């Protein structure tokens, strides 16, 4: 028998009825969560404030409260990271969603300027039809690996992403490189899970 909870969004539910993970127990992050049903092990669906895109959100991460969306729904910044600040390798995602924007070369040039260097973008196979993804890497220092991603579609929707994978200060260089290799795979999975929605949120 239905108890009415199925029709509620996670932000409307009693936290005691939600999964006991940071993505739902953090009040601000909860506002972004679309459902308590996992899309795959350890990941739940997140929908952006502009309704411009969804992604597979790691259960052990939280959305930073500096994230924001413009009232015209044409721009949004979404920032998220692991809740545990003392983790061996910390992932920090910064996603800028923009629509409409059609000049991909302008976007790459803009990302180059933000990075302070020429980024060597490489194409990846996208998981969704009519979407495209290119990723570049840079190593600002021994403890930081930065992944830059540009994702766009035929509808002039775009996401510009910078993700830093930062090792804790007490982690040595070799262990840090190994940790960053593992985190890189997770980061790419999140990139590829981004799905743009039309203006009806579909």
Short mmCIF file of C-alpha atoms in Angstrom, two decimals:
data_model
loop_
_atom_site.label_atom_id
_atom_site.label_comp_id
_atom_site.label_asym_id
_atom_site.label_seq_id
_atom_site.Cartn_x
_atom_site.Cartn_y
_atom_site.Cartn_z
CA UNK A 1 0.00 0.00 0.00
CA UNK A 2 1.24 3.47 -0.85
CA UNK A 3 2.03 5.74 2.07
CA UNK A 4 2.26 8.85 -0.10
CA UNK A 5 6.04 9.11 0.14
CA UNK A 6 6.52 8.00 -3.45
CA UNK A 7 5.12 11.33 -4.70
CA UNK A 8 7.41 13.43 -2.52
CA UNK A 9 10.77 14.75 -3.63
CA UNK A 10 13.70 13.94 -1.31
CA UNK A 11 13.75 17.55 -0.06
CA UNK A 12 10.13 17.15 1.09
CA UNK A 13 10.71 13.88 2.94
CA UNK A 14 11.66 13.27 6.55
CA UNK A 15 15.48 12.86 6.63
CA UNK A 16 14.95 9.72 8.74
CA UNK A 17 13.21 8.14 5.74
CA UNK A 18 16.06 8.96 3.37
CA UNK A 19 19.21 6.95 2.61
CA UNK A 20 21.79 7.44 5.35
CA UNK A 21 24.42 8.96 3.04
CA UNK A 22 25.75 12.54 2.75
CA UNK A 23 23.89 13.23 -0.52
CA UNK A 24 20.56 12.97 1.34
CA UNK A 25 21.49 13.83 4.91
CA UNK A 26 23.00 17.17 3.88
CA UNK A 27 20.08 19.62 3.76
CA UNK A 28 21.37 21.76 0.89
CA UNK A 29 22.35 18.80 -1.30
CA UNK A 30 18.96 17.20 -0.72
CA UNK A 31 17.31 20.01 -2.69
CA UNK A 32 19.09 18.78 -5.83
CA UNK A 33 18.37 15.09 -5.45
CA UNK A 34 15.74 13.77 -7.84
CA UNK A 35 14.99 10.37 -6.34
CA UNK A 36 16.01 7.94 -3.62
CA UNK A 37 16.32 5.18 -6.23
CA UNK A 38 19.93 4.48 -7.18
CA UNK A 39 20.85 4.80 -10.85
CA UNK A 40 23.73 2.42 -10.08
CA UNK A 41 25.53 1.27 -6.98
CA UNK A 42 26.58 4.31 -4.95
CA UNK A 43 25.02 6.89 -7.28
CA UNK A 44 21.69 8.73 -7.22
CA UNK A 45 20.03 11.03 -9.79
CA UNK A 46 20.64 14.75 -9.37
CA UNK A 47 18.76 17.40 -11.34
CA UNK A 48 20.12 20.91 -11.76
CA UNK A 49 18.24 23.96 -10.48
CA UNK A 50 17.72 25.20 -14.03
CA UNK A 51 16.31 21.78 -15.03
CA UNK A 52 18.98 21.93 -17.73
CA UNK A 53 20.67 18.61 -16.96
CA UNK A 54 20.82 15.55 -14.76
CA UNK A 55 23.81 13.52 -13.60
CA UNK A 56 24.70 10.49 -11.51
CA UNK A 57 25.64 11.95 -8.14
CA UNK A 58 28.02 10.06 -5.81
CA UNK A 59 26.29 9.23 -2.53
CA UNK A 60 29.30 10.33 -0.45
CA UNK A 61 29.47 13.83 -1.92
CA UNK A 62 27.66 17.07 -1.08
CA UNK A 63 26.74 20.16 -3.10
CA UNK A 64 28.52 23.32 -1.99
CA UNK A 65 26.17 26.12 -0.97
CA UNK A 66 28.02 28.55 -3.24
CA UNK A 67 26.33 26.83 -6.20
CA UNK A 68 23.75 29.03 -7.90
CA UNK A 69 21.39 29.35 -10.85
CA UNK A 70 20.39 32.51 -12.71
CA UNK A 71 16.67 33.39 -12.74
CA UNK A 72 16.53 33.25 -16.55
CA UNK A 73 17.55 29.56 -16.36
CA UNK A 74 20.30 30.09 -18.93
CA UNK A 75 23.25 29.76 -16.55
CA UNK A 76 24.07 27.67 -13.51
CA UNK A 77 27.14 26.84 -11.46
CA UNK A 78 27.15 23.54 -9.59
CA UNK A 79 29.99 22.78 -7.18
CA UNK A 80 30.32 19.52 -5.26
CA UNK A 81 32.90 17.45 -3.43
CA UNK A 82 33.32 14.66 -0.89
CA UNK A 83 31.80 15.45 2.49
CA UNK A 84 34.88 14.07 4.28
CA UNK A 85 37.48 16.83 3.99
CA UNK A 86 40.17 14.54 5.38
CA UNK A 87 39.84 11.93 2.64
CA UNK A 88 43.11 10.75 1.01
CA UNK A 89 42.15 12.14 -2.42
CA UNK A 90 39.52 14.87 -2.65
CA UNK A 91 37.48 15.45 -5.82
CA UNK A 92 36.17 18.98 -6.32
CA UNK A 93 33.76 19.42 -9.25
CA UNK A 94 32.86 22.84 -10.67
CA UNK A 95 30.27 22.70 -13.45
CA UNK A 96 29.16 25.76 -15.40
CA UNK A 97 26.00 25.12 -17.41
CA UNK A 98 25.30 27.60 -20.22
CA UNK A 99 22.48 27.78 -22.77
CA UNK A 100 22.35 28.80 -25.53
CA UNK A 101 25.95 28.72 -26.72
CA UNK A 102 26.96 27.30 -30.09
CA UNK A 103 30.60 28.32 -30.64
CA UNK A 104 32.62 25.40 -29.27
CA UNK A 105 35.98 26.93 -30.21
CA UNK A 106 35.10 30.07 -28.23
CA UNK A 107 34.27 27.84 -25.27
CA UNK A 108 37.59 26.01 -25.53
CA UNK A 109 39.44 29.31 -25.71
CA UNK A 110 37.56 30.53 -22.64
CA UNK A 111 38.51 27.34 -20.76
CA UNK A 112 42.13 27.76 -21.85
CA UNK A 113 42.12 31.24 -20.33
CA UNK A 114 40.60 29.94 -17.11
CA UNK A 115 43.22 27.18 -16.94
CA UNK A 116 46.06 29.57 -17.76
CA UNK A 117 47.35 27.23 -20.44
CA UNK A 118 46.45 25.53 -23.72
CA UNK A 119 44.32 22.48 -22.95
CA UNK A 120 44.74 19.37 -25.09
CA UNK A 121 41.15 18.18 -25.44
CA UNK A 122 40.49 14.58 -26.47
CA UNK A 123 37.14 13.21 -27.63
CA UNK A 124 35.37 10.56 -25.57
CA UNK A 125 32.39 8.49 -26.62
CA UNK A 126 29.25 10.09 -25.20
CA UNK A 127 26.60 7.99 -23.48
CA UNK A 128 23.69 9.99 -24.91
CA UNK A 129 22.57 10.64 -28.48
CA UNK A 130 23.44 14.05 -29.96
CA UNK A 131 25.80 14.85 -27.09
CA UNK A 132 29.54 15.31 -27.34
CA UNK A 133 32.30 15.26 -24.75
CA UNK A 134 35.96 16.23 -24.80
CA UNK A 135 38.32 16.02 -21.83
CA UNK A 136 41.76 17.48 -21.09
CA UNK A 137 44.16 16.93 -18.19
CA UNK A 138 46.71 19.13 -16.48
CA UNK A 139 49.00 18.69 -13.47
CA UNK A 140 49.43 22.00 -11.61
CA UNK A 141 51.57 20.28 -8.95
CA UNK A 142 52.42 16.83 -7.57
CA UNK A 143 49.36 16.70 -5.33
CA UNK A 144 46.78 17.97 -7.86
CA UNK A 145 45.37 16.48 -11.06
CA UNK A 146 42.86 18.65 -12.92
CA UNK A 147 40.39 17.27 -15.45
CA UNK A 148 38.70 19.79 -17.74
CA UNK A 149 35.64 18.67 -19.68
CA UNK A 150 33.52 20.32 -22.33
CA UNK A 151 30.14 18.69 -22.94
CA UNK A 152 27.60 19.98 -25.45
CA UNK A 153 24.72 18.93 -27.67
CA UNK A 154 22.98 19.91 -30.91
CA UNK A 155 20.58 22.11 -28.91
CA UNK A 156 23.25 24.70 -27.98
CA UNK A 157 23.39 23.48 -24.37
CA UNK A 158 26.81 23.22 -22.81
CA UNK A 159 28.65 22.30 -19.63
CA UNK A 160 32.16 23.53 -18.90
CA UNK A 161 33.73 21.54 -16.07
CA UNK A 162 36.91 21.72 -14.03
CA UNK A 163 37.52 18.95 -11.50
CA UNK A 164 40.51 18.92 -9.17
CA UNK A 165 41.66 15.65 -7.63
CA UNK A 166 43.80 16.75 -4.68
CA UNK A 167 45.81 14.41 -2.47
CA UNK A 168 46.08 15.00 1.24
CA UNK A 169 49.37 16.61 2.26
CA UNK A 170 50.69 13.50 4.02
CA UNK A 171 50.25 11.27 0.91
CA UNK A 172 53.52 10.57 -0.91
CA UNK A 173 53.92 11.18 -4.65
CA UNK A 174 53.58 7.54 -5.81
CA UNK A 175 50.53 6.81 -3.66
CA UNK A 176 48.99 10.09 -4.78
CA UNK A 177 49.39 9.14 -8.44
CA UNK A 178 47.72 5.78 -7.77
CA UNK A 179 44.82 7.40 -5.91
CA UNK A 180 44.37 9.95 -8.69
CA UNK A 181 44.23 7.19 -11.31
CA UNK A 182 41.35 5.56 -9.41
CA UNK A 183 39.52 8.84 -8.88
CA UNK A 184 40.01 9.78 -12.54
CA UNK A 185 37.79 6.84 -13.55
CA UNK A 186 35.04 7.97 -11.18
CA UNK A 187 35.27 11.55 -12.42
CA UNK A 188 34.98 10.49 -16.07
CA UNK A 189 31.91 8.40 -15.18
CA UNK A 190 30.26 11.47 -13.66
CA UNK A 191 31.16 13.55 -16.74
CA UNK A 192 29.62 10.97 -19.06
CA UNK A 193 26.48 10.68 -16.93
CA UNK A 194 25.53 14.31 -17.59
CA UNK A 195 22.38 14.39 -19.70
CA UNK A 196 20.98 17.63 -21.06
CA UNK A 197 17.24 18.18 -20.75
CA UNK A 198 14.97 20.20 -23.01
CA UNK A 199 13.07 23.23 -21.78
CA UNK A 200 10.37 20.91 -20.44
CA UNK A 201 12.85 19.11 -18.22
CA UNK A 202 12.89 15.93 -20.32
#
